[in-house]
PDB file of C-alpha atoms and ligand atoms in Angstrom:
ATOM      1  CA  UNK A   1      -2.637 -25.033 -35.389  1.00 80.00           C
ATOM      2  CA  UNK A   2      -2.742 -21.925 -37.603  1.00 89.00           C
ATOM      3  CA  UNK A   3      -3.409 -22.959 -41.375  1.00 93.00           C
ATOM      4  CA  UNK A   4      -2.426 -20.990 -44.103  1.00 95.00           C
ATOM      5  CA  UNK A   5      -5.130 -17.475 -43.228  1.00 95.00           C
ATOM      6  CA  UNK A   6      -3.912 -17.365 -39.654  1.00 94.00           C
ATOM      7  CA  UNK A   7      -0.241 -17.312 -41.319  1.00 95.00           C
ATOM      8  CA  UNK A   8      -0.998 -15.465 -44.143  1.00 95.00           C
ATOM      9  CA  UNK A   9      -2.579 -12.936 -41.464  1.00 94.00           C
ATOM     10  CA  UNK A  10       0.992 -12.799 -39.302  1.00 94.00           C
ATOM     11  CA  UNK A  11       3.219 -12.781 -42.613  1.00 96.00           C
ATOM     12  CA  UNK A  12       1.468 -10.037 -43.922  1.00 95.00           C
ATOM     13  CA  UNK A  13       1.378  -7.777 -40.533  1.00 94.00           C
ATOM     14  CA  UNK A  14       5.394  -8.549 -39.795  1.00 96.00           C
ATOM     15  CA  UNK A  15       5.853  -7.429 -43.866  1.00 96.00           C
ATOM     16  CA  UNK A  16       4.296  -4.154 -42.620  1.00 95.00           C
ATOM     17  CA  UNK A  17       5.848  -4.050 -39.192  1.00 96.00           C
ATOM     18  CA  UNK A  18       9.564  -5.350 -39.169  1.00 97.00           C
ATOM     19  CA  UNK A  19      10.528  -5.137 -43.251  1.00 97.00           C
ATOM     20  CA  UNK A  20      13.668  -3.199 -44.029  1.00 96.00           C
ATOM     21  CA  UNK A  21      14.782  -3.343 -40.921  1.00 97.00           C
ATOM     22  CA  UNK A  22      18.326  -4.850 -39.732  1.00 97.00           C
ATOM     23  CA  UNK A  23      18.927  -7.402 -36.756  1.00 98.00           C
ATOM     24  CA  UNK A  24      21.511  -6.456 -34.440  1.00 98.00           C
ATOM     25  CA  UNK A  25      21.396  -9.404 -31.757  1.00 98.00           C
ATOM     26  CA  UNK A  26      19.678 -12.634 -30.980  1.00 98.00           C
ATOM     27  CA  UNK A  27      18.654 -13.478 -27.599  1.00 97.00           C
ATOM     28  CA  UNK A  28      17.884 -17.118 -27.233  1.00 97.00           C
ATOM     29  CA  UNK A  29      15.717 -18.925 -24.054  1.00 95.00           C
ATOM     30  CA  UNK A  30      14.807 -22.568 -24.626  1.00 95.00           C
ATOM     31  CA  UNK A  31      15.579 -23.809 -27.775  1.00 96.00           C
ATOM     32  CA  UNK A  32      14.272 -27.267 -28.173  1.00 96.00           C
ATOM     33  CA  UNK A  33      12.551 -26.016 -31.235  1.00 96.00           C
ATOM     34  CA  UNK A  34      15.298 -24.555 -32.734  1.00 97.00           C
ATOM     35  CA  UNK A  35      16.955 -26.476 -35.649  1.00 95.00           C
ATOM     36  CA  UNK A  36      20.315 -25.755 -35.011  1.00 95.00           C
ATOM     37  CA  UNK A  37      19.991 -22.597 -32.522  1.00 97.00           C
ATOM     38  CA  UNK A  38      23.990 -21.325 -32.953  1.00 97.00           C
ATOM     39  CA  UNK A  39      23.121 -20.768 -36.614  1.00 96.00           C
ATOM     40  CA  UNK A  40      20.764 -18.640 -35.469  1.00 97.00           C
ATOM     41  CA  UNK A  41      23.627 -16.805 -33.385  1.00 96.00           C
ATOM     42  CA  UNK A  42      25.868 -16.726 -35.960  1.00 96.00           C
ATOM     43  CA  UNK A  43      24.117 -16.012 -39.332  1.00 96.00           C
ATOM     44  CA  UNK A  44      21.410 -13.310 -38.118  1.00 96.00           C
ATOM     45  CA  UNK A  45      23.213 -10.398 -36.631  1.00 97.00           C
ATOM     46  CA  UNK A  46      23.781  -7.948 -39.157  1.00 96.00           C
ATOM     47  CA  UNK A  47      20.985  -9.294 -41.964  1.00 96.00           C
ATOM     48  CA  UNK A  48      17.755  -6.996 -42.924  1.00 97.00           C
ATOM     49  CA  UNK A  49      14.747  -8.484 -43.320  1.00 97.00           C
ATOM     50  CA  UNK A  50      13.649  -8.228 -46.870  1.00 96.00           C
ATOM     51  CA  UNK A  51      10.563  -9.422 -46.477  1.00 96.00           C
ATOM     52  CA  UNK A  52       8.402 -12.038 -44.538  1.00 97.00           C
ATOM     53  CA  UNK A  53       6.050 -14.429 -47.018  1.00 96.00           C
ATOM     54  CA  UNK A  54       4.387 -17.450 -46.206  1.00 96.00           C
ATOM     55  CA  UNK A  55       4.927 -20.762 -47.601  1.00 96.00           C
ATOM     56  CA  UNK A  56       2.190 -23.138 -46.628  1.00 95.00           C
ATOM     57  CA  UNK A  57       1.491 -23.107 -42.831  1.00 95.00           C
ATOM     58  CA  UNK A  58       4.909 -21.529 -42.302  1.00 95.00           C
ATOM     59  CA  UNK A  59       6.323 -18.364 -42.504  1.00 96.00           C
ATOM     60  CA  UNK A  60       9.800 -17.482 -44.689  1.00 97.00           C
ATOM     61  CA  UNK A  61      11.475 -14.371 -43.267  1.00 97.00           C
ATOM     62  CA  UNK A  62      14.038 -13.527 -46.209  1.00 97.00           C
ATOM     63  CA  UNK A  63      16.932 -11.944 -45.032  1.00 97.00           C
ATOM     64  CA  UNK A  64      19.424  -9.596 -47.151  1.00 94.00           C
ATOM     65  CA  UNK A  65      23.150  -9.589 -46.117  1.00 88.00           C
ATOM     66  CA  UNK A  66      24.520  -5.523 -46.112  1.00 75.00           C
ATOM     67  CA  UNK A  67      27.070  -5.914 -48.674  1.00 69.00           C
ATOM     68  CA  UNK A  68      24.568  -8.136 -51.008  1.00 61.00           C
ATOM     69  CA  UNK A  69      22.909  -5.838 -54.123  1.00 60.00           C
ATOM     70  CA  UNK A  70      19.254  -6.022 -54.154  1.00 57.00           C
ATOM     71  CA  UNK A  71      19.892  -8.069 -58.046  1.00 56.00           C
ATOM     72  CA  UNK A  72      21.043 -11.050 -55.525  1.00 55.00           C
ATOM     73  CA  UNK A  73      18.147 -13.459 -56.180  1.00 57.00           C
ATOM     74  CA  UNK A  74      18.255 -15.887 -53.110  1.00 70.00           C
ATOM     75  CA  UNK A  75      19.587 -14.813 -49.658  1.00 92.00           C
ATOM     76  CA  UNK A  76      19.419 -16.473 -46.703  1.00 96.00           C
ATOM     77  CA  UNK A  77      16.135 -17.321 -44.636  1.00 97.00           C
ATOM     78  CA  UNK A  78      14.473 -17.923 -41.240  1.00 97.00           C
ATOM     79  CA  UNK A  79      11.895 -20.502 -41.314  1.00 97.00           C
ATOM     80  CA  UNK A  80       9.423 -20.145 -38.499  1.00 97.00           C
ATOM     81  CA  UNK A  81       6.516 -22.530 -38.047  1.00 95.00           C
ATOM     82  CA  UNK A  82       4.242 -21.083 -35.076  1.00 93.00           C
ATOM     83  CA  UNK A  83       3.527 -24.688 -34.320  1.00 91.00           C
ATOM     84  CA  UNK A  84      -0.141 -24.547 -31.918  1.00 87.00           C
ATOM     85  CA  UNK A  85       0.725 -21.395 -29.433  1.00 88.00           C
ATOM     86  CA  UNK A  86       3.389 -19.750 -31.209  1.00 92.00           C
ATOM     87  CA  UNK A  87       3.879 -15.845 -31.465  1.00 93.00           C
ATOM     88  CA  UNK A  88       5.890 -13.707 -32.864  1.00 94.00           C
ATOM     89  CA  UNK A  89       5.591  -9.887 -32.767  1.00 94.00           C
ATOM     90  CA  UNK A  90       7.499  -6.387 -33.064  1.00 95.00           C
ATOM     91  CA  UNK A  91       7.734  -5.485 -29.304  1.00 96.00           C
ATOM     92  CA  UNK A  92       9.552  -1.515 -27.865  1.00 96.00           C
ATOM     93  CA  UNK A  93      12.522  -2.886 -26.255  1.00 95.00           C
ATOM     94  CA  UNK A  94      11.518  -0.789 -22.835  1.00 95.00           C
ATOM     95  CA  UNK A  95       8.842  -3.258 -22.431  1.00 95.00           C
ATOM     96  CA  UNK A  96       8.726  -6.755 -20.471  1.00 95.00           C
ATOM     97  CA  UNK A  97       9.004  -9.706 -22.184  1.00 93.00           C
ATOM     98  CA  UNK A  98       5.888 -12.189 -21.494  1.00 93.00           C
ATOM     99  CA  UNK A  99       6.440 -15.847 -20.198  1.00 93.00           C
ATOM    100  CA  UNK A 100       7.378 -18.082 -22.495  1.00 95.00           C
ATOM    101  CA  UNK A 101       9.706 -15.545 -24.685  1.00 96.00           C
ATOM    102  CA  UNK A 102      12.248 -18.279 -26.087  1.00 97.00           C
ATOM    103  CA  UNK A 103      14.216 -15.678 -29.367  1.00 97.00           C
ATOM    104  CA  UNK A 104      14.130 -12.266 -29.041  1.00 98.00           C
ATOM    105  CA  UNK A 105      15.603 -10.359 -32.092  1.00 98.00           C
ATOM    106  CA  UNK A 106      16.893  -6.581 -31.754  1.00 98.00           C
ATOM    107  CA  UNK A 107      16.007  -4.691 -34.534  1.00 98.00           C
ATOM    108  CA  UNK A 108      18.116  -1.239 -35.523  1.00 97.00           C
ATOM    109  CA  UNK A 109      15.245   0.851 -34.685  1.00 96.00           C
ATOM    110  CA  UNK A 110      15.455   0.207 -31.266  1.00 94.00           C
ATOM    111  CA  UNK A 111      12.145  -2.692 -31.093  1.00 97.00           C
ATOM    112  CA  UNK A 112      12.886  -6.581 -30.646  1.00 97.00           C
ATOM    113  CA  UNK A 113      10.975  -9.011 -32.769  1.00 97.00           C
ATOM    114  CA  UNK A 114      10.037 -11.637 -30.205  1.00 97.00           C
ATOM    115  CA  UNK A 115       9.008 -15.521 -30.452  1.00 97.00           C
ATOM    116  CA  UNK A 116       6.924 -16.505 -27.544  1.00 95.00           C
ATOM    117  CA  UNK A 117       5.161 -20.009 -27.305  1.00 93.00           C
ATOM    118  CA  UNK A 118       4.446 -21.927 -24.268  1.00 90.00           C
ATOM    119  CA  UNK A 119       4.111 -25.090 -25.746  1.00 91.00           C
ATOM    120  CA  UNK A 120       6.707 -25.144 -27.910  1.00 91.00           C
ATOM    121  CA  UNK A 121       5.332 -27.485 -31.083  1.00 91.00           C
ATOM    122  CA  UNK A 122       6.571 -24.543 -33.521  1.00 91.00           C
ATOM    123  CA  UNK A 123       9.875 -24.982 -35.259  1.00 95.00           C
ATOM    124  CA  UNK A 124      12.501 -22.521 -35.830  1.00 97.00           C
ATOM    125  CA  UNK A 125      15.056 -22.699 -38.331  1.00 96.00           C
ATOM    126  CA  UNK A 126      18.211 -20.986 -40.393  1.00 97.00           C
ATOM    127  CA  UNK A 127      17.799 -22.057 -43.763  1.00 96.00           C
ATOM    128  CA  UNK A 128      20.906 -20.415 -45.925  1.00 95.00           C
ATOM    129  CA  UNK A 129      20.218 -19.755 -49.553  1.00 93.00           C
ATOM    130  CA  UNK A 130      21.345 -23.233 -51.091  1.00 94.00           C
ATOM    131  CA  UNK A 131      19.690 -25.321 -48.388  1.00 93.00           C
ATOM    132  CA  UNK A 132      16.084 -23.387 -49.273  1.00 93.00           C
ATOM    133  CA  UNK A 133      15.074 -25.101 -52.093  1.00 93.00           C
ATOM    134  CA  UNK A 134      15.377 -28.726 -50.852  1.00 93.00           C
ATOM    135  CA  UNK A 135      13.719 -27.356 -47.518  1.00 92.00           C
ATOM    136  CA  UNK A 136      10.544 -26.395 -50.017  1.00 94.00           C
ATOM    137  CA  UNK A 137      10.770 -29.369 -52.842  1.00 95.00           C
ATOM    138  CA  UNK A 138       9.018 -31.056 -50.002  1.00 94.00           C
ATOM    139  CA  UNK A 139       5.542 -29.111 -50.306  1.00 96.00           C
ATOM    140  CA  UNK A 140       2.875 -29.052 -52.794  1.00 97.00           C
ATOM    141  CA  UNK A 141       1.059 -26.613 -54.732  1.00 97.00           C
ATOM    142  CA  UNK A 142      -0.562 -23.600 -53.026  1.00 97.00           C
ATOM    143  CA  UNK A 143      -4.138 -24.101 -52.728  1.00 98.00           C
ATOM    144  CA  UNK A 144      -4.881 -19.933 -53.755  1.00 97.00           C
ATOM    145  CA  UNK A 145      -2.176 -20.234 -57.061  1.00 97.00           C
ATOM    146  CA  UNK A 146      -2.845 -23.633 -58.183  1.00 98.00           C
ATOM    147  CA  UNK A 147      -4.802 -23.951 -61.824  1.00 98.00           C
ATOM    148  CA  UNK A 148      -7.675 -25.445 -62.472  1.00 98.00           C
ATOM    149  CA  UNK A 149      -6.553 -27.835 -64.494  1.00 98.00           C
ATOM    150  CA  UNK A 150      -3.607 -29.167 -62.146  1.00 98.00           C
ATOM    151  CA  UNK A 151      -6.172 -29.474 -59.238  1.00 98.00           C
ATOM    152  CA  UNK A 152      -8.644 -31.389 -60.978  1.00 98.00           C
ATOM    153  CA  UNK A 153      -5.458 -33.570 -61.699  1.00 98.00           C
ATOM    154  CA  UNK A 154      -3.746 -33.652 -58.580  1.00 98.00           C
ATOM    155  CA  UNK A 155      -7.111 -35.234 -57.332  1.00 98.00           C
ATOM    156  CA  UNK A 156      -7.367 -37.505 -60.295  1.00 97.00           C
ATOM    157  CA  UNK A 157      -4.183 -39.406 -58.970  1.00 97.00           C
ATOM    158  CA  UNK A 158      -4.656 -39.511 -55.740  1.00 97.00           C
ATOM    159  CA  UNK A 159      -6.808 -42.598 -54.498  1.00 96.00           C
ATOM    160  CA  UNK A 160      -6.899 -41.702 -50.855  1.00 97.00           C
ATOM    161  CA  UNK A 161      -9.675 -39.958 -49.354  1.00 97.00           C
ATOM    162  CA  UNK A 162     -10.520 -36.184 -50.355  1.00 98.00           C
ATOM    163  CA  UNK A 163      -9.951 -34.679 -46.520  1.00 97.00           C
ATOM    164  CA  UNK A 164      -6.638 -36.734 -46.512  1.00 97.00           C
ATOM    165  CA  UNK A 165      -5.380 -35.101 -49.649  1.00 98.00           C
ATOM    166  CA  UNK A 166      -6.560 -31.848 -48.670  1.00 98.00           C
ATOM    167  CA  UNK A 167      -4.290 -31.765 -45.668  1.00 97.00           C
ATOM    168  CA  UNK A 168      -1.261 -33.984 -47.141  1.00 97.00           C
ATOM    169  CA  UNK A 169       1.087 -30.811 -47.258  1.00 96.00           C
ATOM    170  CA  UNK A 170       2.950 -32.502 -50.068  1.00 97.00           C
ATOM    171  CA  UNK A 171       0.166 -32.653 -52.066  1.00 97.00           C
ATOM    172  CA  UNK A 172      -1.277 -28.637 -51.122  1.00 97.00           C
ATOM    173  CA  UNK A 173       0.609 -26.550 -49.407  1.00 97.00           C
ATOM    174  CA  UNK A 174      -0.976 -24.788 -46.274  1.00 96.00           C
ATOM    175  CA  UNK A 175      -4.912 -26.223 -45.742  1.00 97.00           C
ATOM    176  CA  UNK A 176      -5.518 -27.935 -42.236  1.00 95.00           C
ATOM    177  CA  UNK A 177      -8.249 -29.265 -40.386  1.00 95.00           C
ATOM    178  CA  UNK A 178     -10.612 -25.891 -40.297  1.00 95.00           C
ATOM    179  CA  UNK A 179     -10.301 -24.659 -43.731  1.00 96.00           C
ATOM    180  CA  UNK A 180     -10.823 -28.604 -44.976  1.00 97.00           C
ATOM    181  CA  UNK A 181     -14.046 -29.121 -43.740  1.00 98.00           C
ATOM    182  CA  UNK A 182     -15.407 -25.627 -44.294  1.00 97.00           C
ATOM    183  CA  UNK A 183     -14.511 -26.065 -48.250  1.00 98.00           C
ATOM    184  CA  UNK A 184     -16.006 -29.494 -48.385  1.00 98.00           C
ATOM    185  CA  UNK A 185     -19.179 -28.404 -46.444  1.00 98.00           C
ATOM    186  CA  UNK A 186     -19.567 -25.944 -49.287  1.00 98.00           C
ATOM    187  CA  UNK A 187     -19.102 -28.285 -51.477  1.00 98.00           C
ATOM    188  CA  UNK A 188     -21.512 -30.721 -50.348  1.00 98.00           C
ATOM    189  CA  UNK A 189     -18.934 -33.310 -50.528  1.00 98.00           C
ATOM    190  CA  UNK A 190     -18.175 -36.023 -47.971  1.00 97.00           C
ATOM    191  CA  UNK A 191     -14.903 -35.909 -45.905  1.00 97.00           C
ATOM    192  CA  UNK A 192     -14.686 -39.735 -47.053  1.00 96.00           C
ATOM    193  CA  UNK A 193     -15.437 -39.685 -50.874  1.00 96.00           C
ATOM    194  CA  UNK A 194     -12.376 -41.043 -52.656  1.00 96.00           C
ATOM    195  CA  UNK A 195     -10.187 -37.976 -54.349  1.00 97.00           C
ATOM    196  CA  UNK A 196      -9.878 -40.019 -57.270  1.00 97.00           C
ATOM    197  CA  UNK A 197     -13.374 -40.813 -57.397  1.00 97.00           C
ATOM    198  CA  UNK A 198     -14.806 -37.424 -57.701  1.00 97.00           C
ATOM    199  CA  UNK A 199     -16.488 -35.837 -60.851  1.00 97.00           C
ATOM    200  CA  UNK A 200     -14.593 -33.286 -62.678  1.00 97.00           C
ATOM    201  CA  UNK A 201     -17.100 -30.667 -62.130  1.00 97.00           C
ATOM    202  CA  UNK A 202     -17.146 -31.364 -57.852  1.00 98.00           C
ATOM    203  CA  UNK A 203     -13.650 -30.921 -58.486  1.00 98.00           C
ATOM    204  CA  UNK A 204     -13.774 -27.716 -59.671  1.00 98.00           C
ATOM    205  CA  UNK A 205     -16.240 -26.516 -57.688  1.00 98.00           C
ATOM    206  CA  UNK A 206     -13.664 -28.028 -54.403  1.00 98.00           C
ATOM    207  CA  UNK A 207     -11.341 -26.265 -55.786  1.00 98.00           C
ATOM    208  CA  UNK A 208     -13.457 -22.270 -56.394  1.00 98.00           C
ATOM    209  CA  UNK A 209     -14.569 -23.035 -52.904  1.00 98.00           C
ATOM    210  CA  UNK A 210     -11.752 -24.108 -51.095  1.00 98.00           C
ATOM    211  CA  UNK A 211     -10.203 -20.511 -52.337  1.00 98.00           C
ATOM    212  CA  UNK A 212     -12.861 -18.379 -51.346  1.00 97.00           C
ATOM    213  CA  UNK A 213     -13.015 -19.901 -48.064  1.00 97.00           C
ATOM    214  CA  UNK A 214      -9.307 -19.734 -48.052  1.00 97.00           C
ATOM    215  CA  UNK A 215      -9.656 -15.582 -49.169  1.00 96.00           C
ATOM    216  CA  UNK A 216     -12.348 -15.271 -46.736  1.00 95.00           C
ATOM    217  CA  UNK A 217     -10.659 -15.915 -43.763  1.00 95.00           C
ATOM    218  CA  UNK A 218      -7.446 -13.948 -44.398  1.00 94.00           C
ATOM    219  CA  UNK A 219      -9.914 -10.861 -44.723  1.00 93.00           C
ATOM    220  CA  UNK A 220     -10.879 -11.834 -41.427  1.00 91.00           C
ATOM    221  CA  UNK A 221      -7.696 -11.996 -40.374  1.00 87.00           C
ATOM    222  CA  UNK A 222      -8.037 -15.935 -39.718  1.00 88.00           C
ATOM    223  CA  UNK A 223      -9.935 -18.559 -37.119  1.00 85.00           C
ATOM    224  CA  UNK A 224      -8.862 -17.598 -33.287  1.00 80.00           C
ATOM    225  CA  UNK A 225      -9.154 -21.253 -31.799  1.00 70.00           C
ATOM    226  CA  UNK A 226      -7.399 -21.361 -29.278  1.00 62.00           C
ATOM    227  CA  UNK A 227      -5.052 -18.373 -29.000  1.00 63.00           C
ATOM    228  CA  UNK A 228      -4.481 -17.520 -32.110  1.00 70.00           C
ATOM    229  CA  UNK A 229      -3.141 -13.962 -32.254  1.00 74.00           C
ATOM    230  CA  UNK A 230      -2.145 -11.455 -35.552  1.00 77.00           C
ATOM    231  CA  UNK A 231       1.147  -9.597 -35.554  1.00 75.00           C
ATOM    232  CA  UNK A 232      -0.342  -6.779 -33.911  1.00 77.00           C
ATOM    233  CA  UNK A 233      -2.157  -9.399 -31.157  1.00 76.00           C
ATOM    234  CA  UNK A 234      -5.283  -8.987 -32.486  1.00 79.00           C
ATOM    235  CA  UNK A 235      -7.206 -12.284 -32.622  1.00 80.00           C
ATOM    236  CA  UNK A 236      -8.945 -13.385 -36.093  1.00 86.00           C
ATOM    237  CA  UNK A 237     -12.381 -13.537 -36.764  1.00 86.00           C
ATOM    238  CA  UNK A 238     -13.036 -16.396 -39.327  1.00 87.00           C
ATOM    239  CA  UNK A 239     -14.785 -18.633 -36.459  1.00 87.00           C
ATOM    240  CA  UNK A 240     -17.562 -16.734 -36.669  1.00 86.00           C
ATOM    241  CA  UNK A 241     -18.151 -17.829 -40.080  1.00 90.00           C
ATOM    242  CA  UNK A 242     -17.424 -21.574 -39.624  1.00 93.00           C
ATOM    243  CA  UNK A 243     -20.118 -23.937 -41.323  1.00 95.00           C
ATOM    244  CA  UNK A 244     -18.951 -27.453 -40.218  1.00 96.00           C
ATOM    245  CA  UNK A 245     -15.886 -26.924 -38.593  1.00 95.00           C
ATOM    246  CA  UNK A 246     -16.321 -27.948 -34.836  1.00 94.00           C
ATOM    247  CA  UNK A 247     -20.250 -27.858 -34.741  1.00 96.00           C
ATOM    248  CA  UNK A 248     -21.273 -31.144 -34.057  1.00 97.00           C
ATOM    249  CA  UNK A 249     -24.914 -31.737 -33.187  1.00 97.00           C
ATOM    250  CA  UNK A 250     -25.343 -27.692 -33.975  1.00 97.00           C
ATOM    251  CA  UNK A 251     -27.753 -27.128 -37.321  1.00 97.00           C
ATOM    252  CA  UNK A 252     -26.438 -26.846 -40.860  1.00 98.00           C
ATOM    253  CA  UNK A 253     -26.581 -23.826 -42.041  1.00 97.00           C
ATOM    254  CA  UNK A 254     -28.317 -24.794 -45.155  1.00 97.00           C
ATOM    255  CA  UNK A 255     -30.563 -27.594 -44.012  1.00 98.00           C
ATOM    256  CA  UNK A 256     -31.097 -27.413 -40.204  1.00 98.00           C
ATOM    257  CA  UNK A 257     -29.847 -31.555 -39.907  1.00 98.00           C
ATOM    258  CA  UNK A 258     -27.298 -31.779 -37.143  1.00 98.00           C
ATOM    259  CA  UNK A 259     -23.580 -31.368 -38.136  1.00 98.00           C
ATOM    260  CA  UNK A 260     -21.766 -34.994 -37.262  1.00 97.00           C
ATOM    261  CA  UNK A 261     -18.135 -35.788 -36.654  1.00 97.00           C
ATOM    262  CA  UNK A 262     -16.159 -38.720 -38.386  1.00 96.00           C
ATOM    263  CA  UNK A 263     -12.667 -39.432 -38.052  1.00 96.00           C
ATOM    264  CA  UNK A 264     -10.698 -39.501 -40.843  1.00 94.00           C
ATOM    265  CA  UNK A 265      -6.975 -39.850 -41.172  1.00 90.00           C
ATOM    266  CA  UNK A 266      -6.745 -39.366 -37.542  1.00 93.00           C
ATOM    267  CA  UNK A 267      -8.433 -36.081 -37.352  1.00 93.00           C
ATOM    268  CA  UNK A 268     -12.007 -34.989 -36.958  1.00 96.00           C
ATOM    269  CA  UNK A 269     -13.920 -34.402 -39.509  1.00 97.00           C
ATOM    270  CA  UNK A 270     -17.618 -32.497 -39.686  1.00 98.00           C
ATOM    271  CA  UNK A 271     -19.887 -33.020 -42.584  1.00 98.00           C
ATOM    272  CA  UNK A 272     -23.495 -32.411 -42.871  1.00 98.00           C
ATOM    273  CA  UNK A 273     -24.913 -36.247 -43.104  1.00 97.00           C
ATOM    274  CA  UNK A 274     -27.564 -34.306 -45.603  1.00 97.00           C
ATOM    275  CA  UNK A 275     -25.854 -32.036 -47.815  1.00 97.00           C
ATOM    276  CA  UNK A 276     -22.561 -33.974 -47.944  1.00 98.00           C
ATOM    277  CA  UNK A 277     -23.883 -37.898 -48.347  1.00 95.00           C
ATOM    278  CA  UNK A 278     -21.792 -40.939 -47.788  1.00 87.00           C
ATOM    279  CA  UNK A 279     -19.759 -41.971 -50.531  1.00 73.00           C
ATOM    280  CA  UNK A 280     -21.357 -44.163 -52.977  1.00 64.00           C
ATOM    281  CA  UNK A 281     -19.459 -47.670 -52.566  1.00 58.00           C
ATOM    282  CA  UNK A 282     -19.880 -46.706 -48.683  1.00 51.00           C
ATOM    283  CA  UNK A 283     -23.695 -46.819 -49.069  1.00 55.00           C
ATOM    284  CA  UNK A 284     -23.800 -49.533 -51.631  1.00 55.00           C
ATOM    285  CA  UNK A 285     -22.496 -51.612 -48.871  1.00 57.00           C
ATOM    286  CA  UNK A 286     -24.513 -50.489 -46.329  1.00 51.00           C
ATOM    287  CA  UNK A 287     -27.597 -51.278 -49.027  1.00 51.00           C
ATOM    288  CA  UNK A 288     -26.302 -54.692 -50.134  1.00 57.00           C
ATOM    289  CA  UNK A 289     -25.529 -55.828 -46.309  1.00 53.00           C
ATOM    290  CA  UNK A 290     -29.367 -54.289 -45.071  1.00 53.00           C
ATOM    291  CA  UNK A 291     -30.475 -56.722 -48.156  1.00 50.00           C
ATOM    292  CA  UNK A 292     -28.520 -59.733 -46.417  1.00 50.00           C
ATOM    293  CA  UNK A 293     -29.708 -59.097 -43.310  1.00 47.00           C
ATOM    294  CA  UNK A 294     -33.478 -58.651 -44.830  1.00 50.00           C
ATOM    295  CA  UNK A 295     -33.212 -61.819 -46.923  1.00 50.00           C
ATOM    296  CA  UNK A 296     -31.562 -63.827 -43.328  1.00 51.00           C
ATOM    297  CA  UNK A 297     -34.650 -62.240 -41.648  1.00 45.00           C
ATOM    298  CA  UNK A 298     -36.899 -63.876 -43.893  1.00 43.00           C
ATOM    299  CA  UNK A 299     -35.017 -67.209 -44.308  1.00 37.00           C
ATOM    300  CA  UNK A 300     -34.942 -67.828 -40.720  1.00 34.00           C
TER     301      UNK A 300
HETATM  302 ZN1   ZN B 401     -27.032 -29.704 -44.521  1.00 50.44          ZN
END
């Protein structure tokens, strides 16, 4: 599932690639993942695209209608979420399109932009200008703009666990699996510790590292995981640099003891049992129930 790099990565090469330029037609194939796919039909033709950002793990493509002035402050937009396998690229018209090619967008210059995606988990929607800001009340902060001050906050309030919080998209906009457990690794903070529960200065230092691994990566042009490809279909190269992220049993980095796996809220998590120790009431437990046990052992 691209998180916010491998997005960042696509946003940034379509800005380059497609921006300024005006959509003639819109060629739809399966649209199960298509909000309302006759929007699409209807509203598109005849838009430019001002510009394509990313908003969390999606991507925004603003569009401009031809008669708008450029003082117009919100047009309308194209939400596309790339869900696990999704594509979508600047393509010559002249040439094939691959399997699984479900919108294909005709640009005046003669290319299509095309969304491919074989398994279909992406989403695809028309969002016009006065739906947009209900569509991104939902989100939280973005992990690269938020302060200092409101992070150490935001995890002051929250009593679930840290990983949890990282990846509640309400809470921060944009961090999944990957880019959580490479920021707590560096950390040296357990995927379990309670947010609430952490010291103000592991906050901050969560928060400096979750950035840099966040800045990182989109200089590497993101993680390629499973297919994950730029706009120009170039994959990333952020796995190379993974620390925790899917290395179970391998070495840490920093202390050669094997990288394990935990689950936590439903996804895997991998720490370094060394460098990132169990939380404290965790091991208090563990402690007070060895004691039992000890005392039982004697007793009997
Ligand atoms: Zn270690």
């Amino acid at each position: 599932m691209p998180e916010l790099p491998e997005v960042e990565t696509v946003a940034r090469g379509l800005q380059m690639t497609v921006a300024g330029r005006r959509i003639v037609s819109v060629t739809l194939g399966k649209t199960d993942f298509i909000d309302d796919p006759s929007a699409l039909e209807t509203h598109l033709p005849g838009q430019s695209i001002e510009r394509v950002e990313r908003f969390g793990k999606f991507m925004l493509v603003r569009l401009r209608k031809e008669a708008a002035s450029s003082t117009d402050v919100a047009g309308d937009s194209l939400l596309v979420h790339l869900g696990m396998t999704g594509h979508l690229s600047p393509h010559p018209v002249s040439e094939p399109p691959l399997k699984h090619t479900h919108v294909r967008f005709l640009l005046d210059d003669g290319r299509e932009l095309r969304y491919t995606d074989a398994r279909r988990f992406g989403r695809m929607a028309f969002l016009p200008a006065e739906k947009l800001p209900t569509e991104l009340k939902r989100f939280g902060a973005d992990p690269l703009e938020i302060s200092e001050k409101d992070f150490v906050e935001l995890l002051q309030f929250h009593k679930s666990r840290i990983k949890a919080l990282l990846l509640d998209q309400s809470a921060l906009r944009g961090v999944g699996n990957i880019y959580a457990d490479e920021s707590l690794w560096r950390s040296r903070i357990h995927p379990m510790r309670i947010a609430a529960k952490l010291s103000g200065q592991d906050a901050r230092a969560l928060r400096k590292n979750l950035q840099a691994v966040l800045r990182e990566a989109i200089a590497l042009r993101g993680s390629s995981i499973i297919d994950f490809l730029d706009a120009d279909g170039e994959p990333g190269e952020y796995q190379r640099r993974h620390r925790a992220y899917g290395r179970e049993g391998k070495p840490c980095y920093r202390c050669k003891t094997p990288i394990r796996r935990v689950i936590v809220a439903g996804r895997s998590s991998y720490f370094c049992p060394r460098c990132q120790p169990v939380p404290r009431i965790g091991r208090k437990r563990a402690i007070r129930r060895k004691t039992v046990t000890a005392k039982r052992g004697r007793t009997s």
